[in-house]
Coordinates of C-alpha atoms in Angstrom, one line a residue:
M1 CA 38.2 -2.4 3.7
N2 CA 41.3 -4.5 3.7
E3 CA 41.0 -7.2 1.1
N4 CA 42.4 -9.8 3.5
Q5 CA 39.6 -9.1 6.0
P6 CA 36.5 -11.2 5.8
P7 CA 33.3 -9.3 4.7
V8 CA 31.2 -7.9 7.5
P9 CA 28.1 -10.0 7.9
L10 CA 24.7 -8.5 7.3
R11 CA 23.1 -6.9 10.3
G12 CA 19.9 -8.7 11.3
P13 CA 16.4 -7.2 11.6
S14 CA 15.7 -4.3 13.8
R15 CA 14.8 -4.8 17.5
S16 CA 11.7 -3.2 19.1
V17 CA 13.8 -0.8 21.1
E18 CA 15.1 0.6 17.9
R19 CA 11.7 1.1 16.3
A20 CA 9.8 4.4 16.0
P21 CA 6.1 4.1 16.7
A22 CA 4.8 6.2 13.8
P23 CA 5.6 3.8 10.9
D24 CA 4.1 0.8 12.7
L25 CA 1.0 2.7 13.7
A26 CA 0.6 4.0 10.2
R27 CA 1.0 0.5 8.7
G28 CA -1.5 -1.0 11.2
M29 CA -4.2 1.5 10.5
M30 CA -3.5 1.5 6.7
L31 CA -4.3 -2.2 6.6
L32 CA -7.8 -1.3 7.9
L33 CA -8.2 1.1 5.0
I34 CA -6.8 -1.5 2.5
A35 CA -9.5 -4.0 3.7
L36 CA -12.2 -1.4 3.2
A37 CA -10.9 -0.5 -0.2
N38 CA -10.4 -4.0 -1.5
T39 CA -13.5 -5.8 -0.3
P40 CA -16.0 -4.0 -2.5
I41 CA -14.5 -5.9 -5.5
Y42 CA -15.8 -9.1 -3.9
L43 CA -19.4 -7.9 -4.5
W44 CA -19.2 -9.9 -7.7
A45 CA -22.9 -10.4 -8.4
T46 CA -23.5 -6.7 -8.9
T47 CA -22.7 -4.3 -11.7
H48 CA -19.9 -1.9 -10.6
S49 CA -19.5 1.7 -11.7
S50 CA -17.0 2.5 -14.4
S51 CA -15.8 5.3 -12.3
S52 CA -15.0 3.4 -9.1
N53 CA -14.8 -0.1 -7.7
H54 CA -18.2 0.2 -6.1
P55 CA -21.6 -1.3 -7.1
M56 CA -24.2 0.9 -8.8
D57 CA -27.8 1.4 -7.9
E58 CA -27.7 0.3 -4.3
G59 CA -29.8 1.6 -1.4
T60 CA -29.2 4.8 0.4
L61 CA -27.1 3.3 3.2
D62 CA -24.9 1.2 0.9
S63 CA -24.4 4.1 -1.5
A64 CA -23.4 6.4 1.4
V65 CA -20.8 3.9 2.7
S66 CA -19.4 3.6 -0.8
A67 CA -19.2 7.4 -1.1
V68 CA -17.3 7.6 2.2
L69 CA -14.8 5.0 1.0
I70 CA -14.3 6.8 -2.3
V71 CA -13.3 9.9 -0.4
V72 CA -11.3 8.3 2.4
A73 CA -9.7 5.1 1.1
D74 CA -9.8 4.6 -2.7
L75 CA -6.4 5.1 -4.3
R76 CA -5.2 6.8 -1.0
V77 CA -3.8 3.8 0.9
Y78 CA -1.5 2.4 -1.8
P79 CA 0.6 5.6 -2.0
M80 CA 0.7 5.7 1.7
F81 CA 1.9 2.1 1.9
A82 CA 4.3 2.8 -0.9
F83 CA 5.8 5.7 1.1
L84 CA 6.2 3.5 4.1
F85 CA 7.8 0.8 2.0
G86 CA 10.3 3.2 0.5
Y87 CA 11.0 4.6 3.9
G88 CA 11.8 1.1 5.2
I89 CA 14.2 0.5 2.3
V90 CA 16.4 3.4 3.3
Q91 CA 16.2 2.4 7.0
L92 CA 17.4 -1.1 6.1
Y93 CA 20.2 0.3 3.9
L94 CA 21.4 2.8 6.5
R95 CA 21.4 0.1 9.2
Q96 CA 23.6 -2.1 7.1
Q97 CA 25.9 0.8 6.3
A98 CA 26.2 1.7 10.0
A99 CA 27.1 -1.9 10.8
G100 CA 30.0 -1.7 8.3
V101 CA 28.4 -3.9 5.6
S102 CA 29.9 -3.2 2.2
E103 CA 27.9 -1.2 -0.4
A104 CA 27.8 -4.3 -2.6
D105 CA 26.4 -6.5 0.1
A106 CA 23.8 -4.0 1.2
R107 CA 22.6 -3.5 -2.3
A108 CA 22.5 -7.3 -2.9
L109 CA 20.3 -7.6 0.2
L110 CA 17.9 -5.1 -1.1
R111 CA 17.9 -6.7 -4.5
R112 CA 17.2 -10.2 -3.1
R113 CA 14.4 -8.7 -0.9
N114 CA 12.7 -7.0 -3.8
L115 CA 12.9 -10.1 -6.0
L116 CA 11.5 -12.1 -3.2
L117 CA 8.6 -9.7 -2.8
I118 CA 7.8 -10.2 -6.5
A119 CA 7.8 -13.9 -6.0
F120 CA 5.6 -13.6 -2.8
G121 CA 3.2 -11.5 -4.8
A122 CA 2.9 -14.0 -7.6
V123 CA 2.1 -16.8 -5.1
H124 CA -0.4 -14.5 -3.4
A125 CA -2.1 -13.8 -6.7
L126 CA -2.1 -17.4 -7.8
L127 CA -3.6 -18.7 -4.6
L128 CA -5.9 -15.9 -3.4
W129 CA -5.9 -12.3 -4.7
Y130 CA -5.1 -10.9 -8.1
G131 CA -5.0 -7.3 -6.8
D132 CA -1.8 -8.1 -4.9
I133 CA 0.4 -5.0 -4.2
I134 CA 3.4 -6.9 -2.8
G135 CA 4.7 -7.7 -6.2
A136 CA 4.2 -4.2 -7.5
Y137 CA 6.2 -2.7 -4.6
G138 CA 8.9 -5.3 -5.2
L139 CA 9.2 -4.4 -8.9
V140 CA 9.3 -0.7 -8.2
G141 CA 11.7 -1.1 -5.4
L142 CA 14.0 -3.1 -7.6
V143 CA 14.1 -0.3 -10.2
L144 CA 14.2 2.7 -7.8
V145 CA 16.9 1.3 -5.6
A146 CA 19.1 0.9 -8.7
L147 CA 18.3 4.3 -10.0
F148 CA 17.8 6.6 -7.0
L149 CA 19.2 5.1 -3.7
R150 CA 22.4 7.0 -3.8
R151 CA 21.3 10.0 -5.8
S152 CA 21.3 13.5 -4.3
D153 CA 18.4 15.0 -2.4
R154 CA 18.0 17.5 -5.2
T155 CA 17.7 14.7 -7.7
L156 CA 15.1 12.9 -5.6
L157 CA 12.9 16.0 -5.2
T158 CA 13.3 16.9 -8.8
W159 CA 12.1 13.5 -10.1
A160 CA 9.3 13.4 -7.4
G161 CA 8.2 16.8 -8.7
I162 CA 8.3 15.6 -12.3
G163 CA 6.1 12.6 -11.4
T164 CA 3.7 14.7 -9.5
G165 CA 3.5 17.2 -12.3
L166 CA 2.7 14.3 -14.7
L167 CA -0.2 13.2 -12.5
V168 CA -1.6 16.7 -12.3
L169 CA -1.3 17.2 -16.0
L170 CA -3.0 13.9 -16.6
A171 CA -5.8 14.9 -14.3
V172 CA -6.3 18.2 -16.0
L173 CA -6.2 16.8 -19.5
S174 CA -8.6 14.1 -18.5
V175 CA -11.1 16.7 -17.4
V176 CA -10.8 18.5 -20.7
G177 CA -11.0 15.2 -22.6
A178 CA -14.0 14.0 -20.7
S179 CA -15.9 17.2 -21.5
F180 CA -15.5 16.3 -25.2
A181 CA -16.2 12.6 -24.7
A182 CA -19.6 13.4 -23.2
G183 CA -20.8 14.3 -26.7
P184 CA -24.2 15.5 -27.7
E185 CA -26.0 12.3 -26.8
D186 CA -25.6 12.7 -23.1
G187 CA -22.5 10.6 -23.1
Q188 CA -23.6 7.2 -24.2
A189 CA -20.4 5.1 -23.6
A190 CA -19.0 2.8 -26.3
T191 CA -18.7 0.2 -23.6
S192 CA -21.1 -0.3 -20.8
P193 CA -20.3 -0.4 -17.1
A194 CA -21.6 -4.0 -17.1
T195 CA -18.9 -4.9 -19.6
D196 CA -16.1 -3.3 -17.6
S197 CA -17.5 -4.8 -14.4
A198 CA -17.6 -8.3 -15.9
F199 CA -14.0 -8.1 -16.9
M200 CA -12.8 -6.9 -13.5
M201 CA -15.0 -9.4 -11.6
A202 CA -14.0 -12.5 -13.7
P203 CA -11.4 -14.0 -11.3
I204 CA -13.8 -13.6 -8.4
A205 CA -17.0 -14.5 -10.2
E206 CA -15.5 -17.7 -11.6
E207 CA -16.9 -20.8 -9.9
N208 CA -14.2 -23.2 -11.0
P209 CA -11.3 -22.9 -8.5
L210 CA -8.6 -23.9 -11.0
W211 CA -9.8 -21.6 -13.7
A212 CA -10.1 -18.8 -11.2
A213 CA -6.5 -19.3 -10.3
V214 CA -5.5 -19.2 -14.0
L215 CA -7.4 -15.9 -14.3
R216 CA -5.8 -14.4 -11.2
I217 CA -2.2 -15.2 -12.3
A218 CA -3.0 -13.9 -15.8
Y219 CA -4.4 -10.6 -14.5
W220 CA -1.6 -10.2 -11.9
P221 CA 1.1 -8.9 -14.2
L222 CA -1.2 -6.2 -15.5
I223 CA -2.0 -5.2 -11.9
V224 CA 1.7 -5.1 -11.0
I225 CA 2.7 -2.9 -14.0
G226 CA -0.4 -0.8 -13.6
Q227 CA -0.1 -0.1 -9.9
G228 CA 3.7 -0.1 -9.8
V229 CA 4.7 1.8 -12.9
V230 CA 1.9 3.2 -15.1
G231 CA 0.1 4.8 -12.1
V232 CA 3.2 6.9 -11.3
A233 CA 1.9 7.6 -7.8
V234 CA 3.7 4.6 -6.2
P235 CA 7.2 5.5 -7.7
V236 CA 6.7 9.1 -6.6
A237 CA 5.8 8.1 -3.1
I238 CA 8.8 5.8 -2.8
V239 CA 11.2 8.5 -4.1
L240 CA 9.8 11.0 -1.6
A241 CA 10.2 8.4 1.1
F242 CA 13.9 8.0 0.2
W243 CA 14.3 11.8 0.8
A244 CA 12.3 11.7 4.1
A245 CA 14.1 8.7 5.5
R246 CA 17.5 10.3 5.1
R247 CA 16.1 13.0 7.5
R248 CA 14.6 10.5 9.9
I249 CA 11.3 12.4 9.7
L250 CA 9.2 9.5 11.1
E251 CA 11.9 8.4 13.7
E252 CA 12.3 12.0 15.0
P253 CA 9.1 13.8 14.1
W254 CA 9.4 16.3 16.8
N255 CA 12.3 17.8 14.8
H256 CA 10.0 18.3 11.8
L257 CA 6.7 19.5 13.2
P258 CA 6.1 22.5 10.8
L259 CA 6.7 20.3 7.8
L260 CA 4.5 17.5 9.2
R261 CA 1.6 19.9 10.1
R262 CA 1.6 21.5 6.7
T263 CA 1.8 18.2 4.9
A264 CA -1.0 16.6 7.0
V265 CA -3.4 19.6 6.6
V266 CA -2.8 20.2 2.9
G267 CA -2.4 16.5 2.0
I268 CA -5.6 15.3 3.7
A269 CA -7.6 18.3 2.5
V270 CA -6.6 17.7 -1.1
G271 CA -6.9 14.0 -0.7
W272 CA -10.5 14.3 0.5
L273 CA -11.7 17.2 -1.7
G274 CA -10.3 15.6 -4.9
P275 CA -12.6 12.6 -4.9
L276 CA -15.6 14.5 -3.7
P277 CA -17.1 14.9 -7.2
S278 CA -16.8 11.1 -7.7
A279 CA -18.5 10.5 -4.4
L280 CA -21.3 12.9 -5.3
H281 CA -21.7 11.2 -8.7
H282 CA -21.9 7.8 -7.0
L283 CA -24.7 9.2 -4.8
G284 CA -26.5 10.6 -7.8
L285 CA -26.1 14.2 -6.7
L286 CA -23.7 15.1 -9.5
A287 CA -24.8 14.3 -13.1
V288 CA -21.9 13.1 -15.1
P289 CA -22.5 11.2 -18.4
E290 CA -21.2 7.7 -18.3
A291 CA -18.9 8.3 -21.2
A292 CA -17.1 11.0 -19.2
A293 CA -17.2 9.2 -15.8
W294 CA -13.7 7.8 -16.4
V295 CA -12.4 11.3 -15.6
F296 CA -12.6 10.5 -11.9
W297 CA -9.8 7.9 -12.1
P298 CA -6.9 10.2 -13.0
V299 CA -8.2 12.8 -10.6
Q300 CA -8.4 10.2 -7.9
L301 CA -4.9 9.1 -8.7
A302 CA -3.3 12.6 -8.5
T303 CA -5.1 13.6 -5.3
G304 CA -4.6 10.1 -3.8
L305 CA -0.9 10.6 -3.9
V306 CA -1.2 13.9 -2.0
G307 CA -3.7 12.4 0.4
G308 CA -1.6 9.3 1.1
I309 CA 1.4 11.5 2.0
G310 CA -0.9 13.5 4.2
Y311 CA -1.9 10.4 6.1
V312 CA 1.7 9.5 6.7
A313 CA 2.4 13.0 8.0
L314 CA -0.6 12.7 10.4
F315 CA 0.9 9.5 11.9
G316 CA 4.2 11.4 12.2
L317 CA 2.4 14.0 14.3
I318 CA 0.9 11.2 16.4
G319 CA 4.4 9.8 16.8
A320 CA 5.7 13.1 18.0
R321 CA 2.9 13.3 20.7
L322 CA 3.8 9.8 21.8
R323 CA 7.4 10.7 22.4
G324 CA 8.4 9.2 25.7
R325 CA 4.9 7.9 26.4
P326 CA 3.6 4.3 26.3
L327 CA 1.4 3.4 23.4
G328 CA -1.4 2.0 25.5
R329 CA -3.5 -1.0 24.7
V330 CA -5.0 0.2 21.4
G331 CA -1.8 1.7 20.2
T332 CA 0.1 -1.4 21.0
A333 CA -2.4 -3.6 19.2
V334 CA -2.4 -1.4 16.1
S335 CA 1.4 -1.3 16.2
A336 CA 1.5 -5.1 16.4
V337 CA -0.4 -5.3 13.1
G338 CA 2.0 -2.8 11.6
K339 CA 5.0 -4.8 12.6
R340 CA 3.6 -7.8 10.8
S341 CA 2.1 -5.8 7.9
M342 CA 2.8 -8.4 5.1
S343 CA 1.5 -11.3 7.2
C344 CA -1.7 -9.3 8.0
Y345 CA -2.1 -8.2 4.4
I346 CA -2.0 -11.7 3.1
G347 CA -4.1 -12.8 6.1
Q348 CA -6.9 -10.5 4.8
S349 CA -6.9 -12.5 1.5
V350 CA -7.0 -15.8 3.5
L351 CA -10.1 -14.5 5.3
C352 CA -11.8 -12.9 2.3
A353 CA -11.1 -14.9 -0.9
P354 CA -12.4 -18.3 0.0
I355 CA -15.5 -16.9 1.8
L356 CA -16.5 -14.2 -0.6
S357 CA -15.5 -15.5 -4.1
A358 CA -17.8 -17.6 -6.3
W359 CA -15.2 -20.4 -6.3
G360 CA -15.5 -20.5 -2.5
L361 CA -18.5 -20.0 -0.4
G362 CA -19.8 -17.2 -2.6
L363 CA -20.9 -14.9 0.3
G364 CA -20.0 -11.8 -1.8
A365 CA -23.1 -12.3 -3.9
H366 CA -25.4 -11.8 -0.9
L367 CA -23.9 -8.7 0.7
G368 CA -24.3 -5.0 0.0
S369 CA -21.6 -2.3 0.4
A370 CA -22.5 -1.5 4.1
A371 CA -22.4 -5.2 5.1
M372 CA -19.2 -5.7 3.2
A373 CA -17.6 -2.7 5.1
L374 CA -18.6 -4.4 8.3
F375 CA -17.1 -7.6 7.1
A376 CA -13.8 -5.8 6.2
V377 CA -13.6 -4.3 9.7
G378 CA -14.2 -7.8 11.1
V379 CA -11.3 -9.1 9.0
W380 CA -9.0 -6.4 10.2
L381 CA -10.0 -7.1 13.8
A382 CA -9.2 -10.8 13.3
T383 CA -5.7 -9.9 11.9
L384 CA -5.3 -7.5 14.9
A385 CA -6.1 -10.3 17.3
F386 CA -3.6 -12.6 15.5
A387 CA -0.9 -9.9 15.6
V388 CA -1.5 -9.3 19.3
L389 CA -1.1 -13.0 20.1
L390 CA 2.2 -13.1 18.2
E391 CA 3.3 -9.9 20.0
R392 CA 2.6 -11.4 23.4
A393 CA 4.4 -14.7 22.4
G394 CA 7.4 -12.7 21.2
K395 CA 7.0 -14.0 17.6
R396 CA 7.2 -12.3 14.2
G397 CA 4.7 -12.8 11.5
P398 CA 5.0 -15.9 9.3
A399 CA 5.5 -14.0 6.1
E400 CA 8.1 -11.8 7.7
V401 CA 10.0 -14.8 9.0
A402 CA 10.0 -16.5 5.6
L403 CA 11.2 -13.3 3.8
R404 CA 14.0 -12.8 6.3
R405 CA 15.2 -16.4 6.1
L406 CA 15.5 -16.1 2.3
A407 CA 16.8 -12.6 2.1
Y408 CA 19.4 -12.5 4.9
R409 CA 22.0 -15.1 3.8
R410 CA 24.6 -13.9 6.3
T411 CA 23.4 -12.2 9.4
T412 CA 24.8 -11.3 12.8
A413 CA 23.4 -13.1 15.8
D414 CA 21.0 -10.4 16.7
P415 CA 18.6 -11.5 19.3
A416 CA 15.2 -12.5 18.0
D417 CA 12.7 -9.8 18.7
A418 CA 9.0 -9.7 18.6
G419 CA 7.4 -8.0 15.7
S420 CA 10.4 -6.6 13.9
T421 CA 9.5 -5.9 10.3
T422 CA 11.2 -6.7 7.1
R423 CA 13.9 -4.1 7.7

């Protein structure tokens, strides 16, 4: 670029005509799974298992619902969301590059955006939900953009393989370690599930709203580091997404059908079979000493990464079938949620935290797992209705609007467009 020429302004957010259906459909459905996975933690008056986020000693129906969620949702949706987040990073970057924006300005945009996500996550945690994932993705995005955005495909796949290998190794070692931890006394744990449960439930079970906020913001950095870095699955999913986005796998899924089919079949099979022992243990059909029950967490984490990628591939296949076809009413509604994923994610907390927590109405003390699952579906349907209304009005989500105004300091005069995401 000639030094005398003014810098090319940042290209504004994508328009609906530029959007592929698969990522938005995946985000929309993923938010239903996130609601189902998160809301059991609001059952704060019960003792939760040390091997899952679900209450112990419930009735048959409640236990069956929990077992299904252990298999389908727990630790599967966060890698899926992370993949879609990483995919969106590359889409944003490539759009800026195609518009002639300098490398420095494009990276600065990504850096601002990720820093803002950390700030949004902190506010979300302080006010409503300490299990926030927005800040975790912002932190990991900040690091991985700096380390991997311009690295070769071989480097991306190598590091994704190393991360996956570490998860598998951790799962294998945990199985071996758990067999020794069970011990000769039928695995009496040093700490009881009640102790673990009380620690995790503290921000929700606290009746004082101000002290509950203090606990949430105190727990939040641990959640951010745990989900974003220590868990490994989120960085691996984002690095894999960098590789996939360069090939436009979700924008042009019809060009990648064999890969998507294999990934969907293998990923979902592994993702569902991996947590099956944990689900059987929760149902009382598999006897595992309490001291060894922690083994389910690393196994869930490793198979959850594979399962989350399998879910993404499934929506890629759906996108291929929709090529040239209208989405229909249901597809359009789900896509509207996906286009406003951050607003709808925060909206879930707005609808859950004040109603279910002890510092609010305290309804979580009076529900079982089955009733809570119905509540979660109702929350998702409420956000879907909100997203559809915004779609019809030609408006973006409020969180997406706020993020864009802060992140895009110089933009072209792209026409405002309903539902474009933070890309």
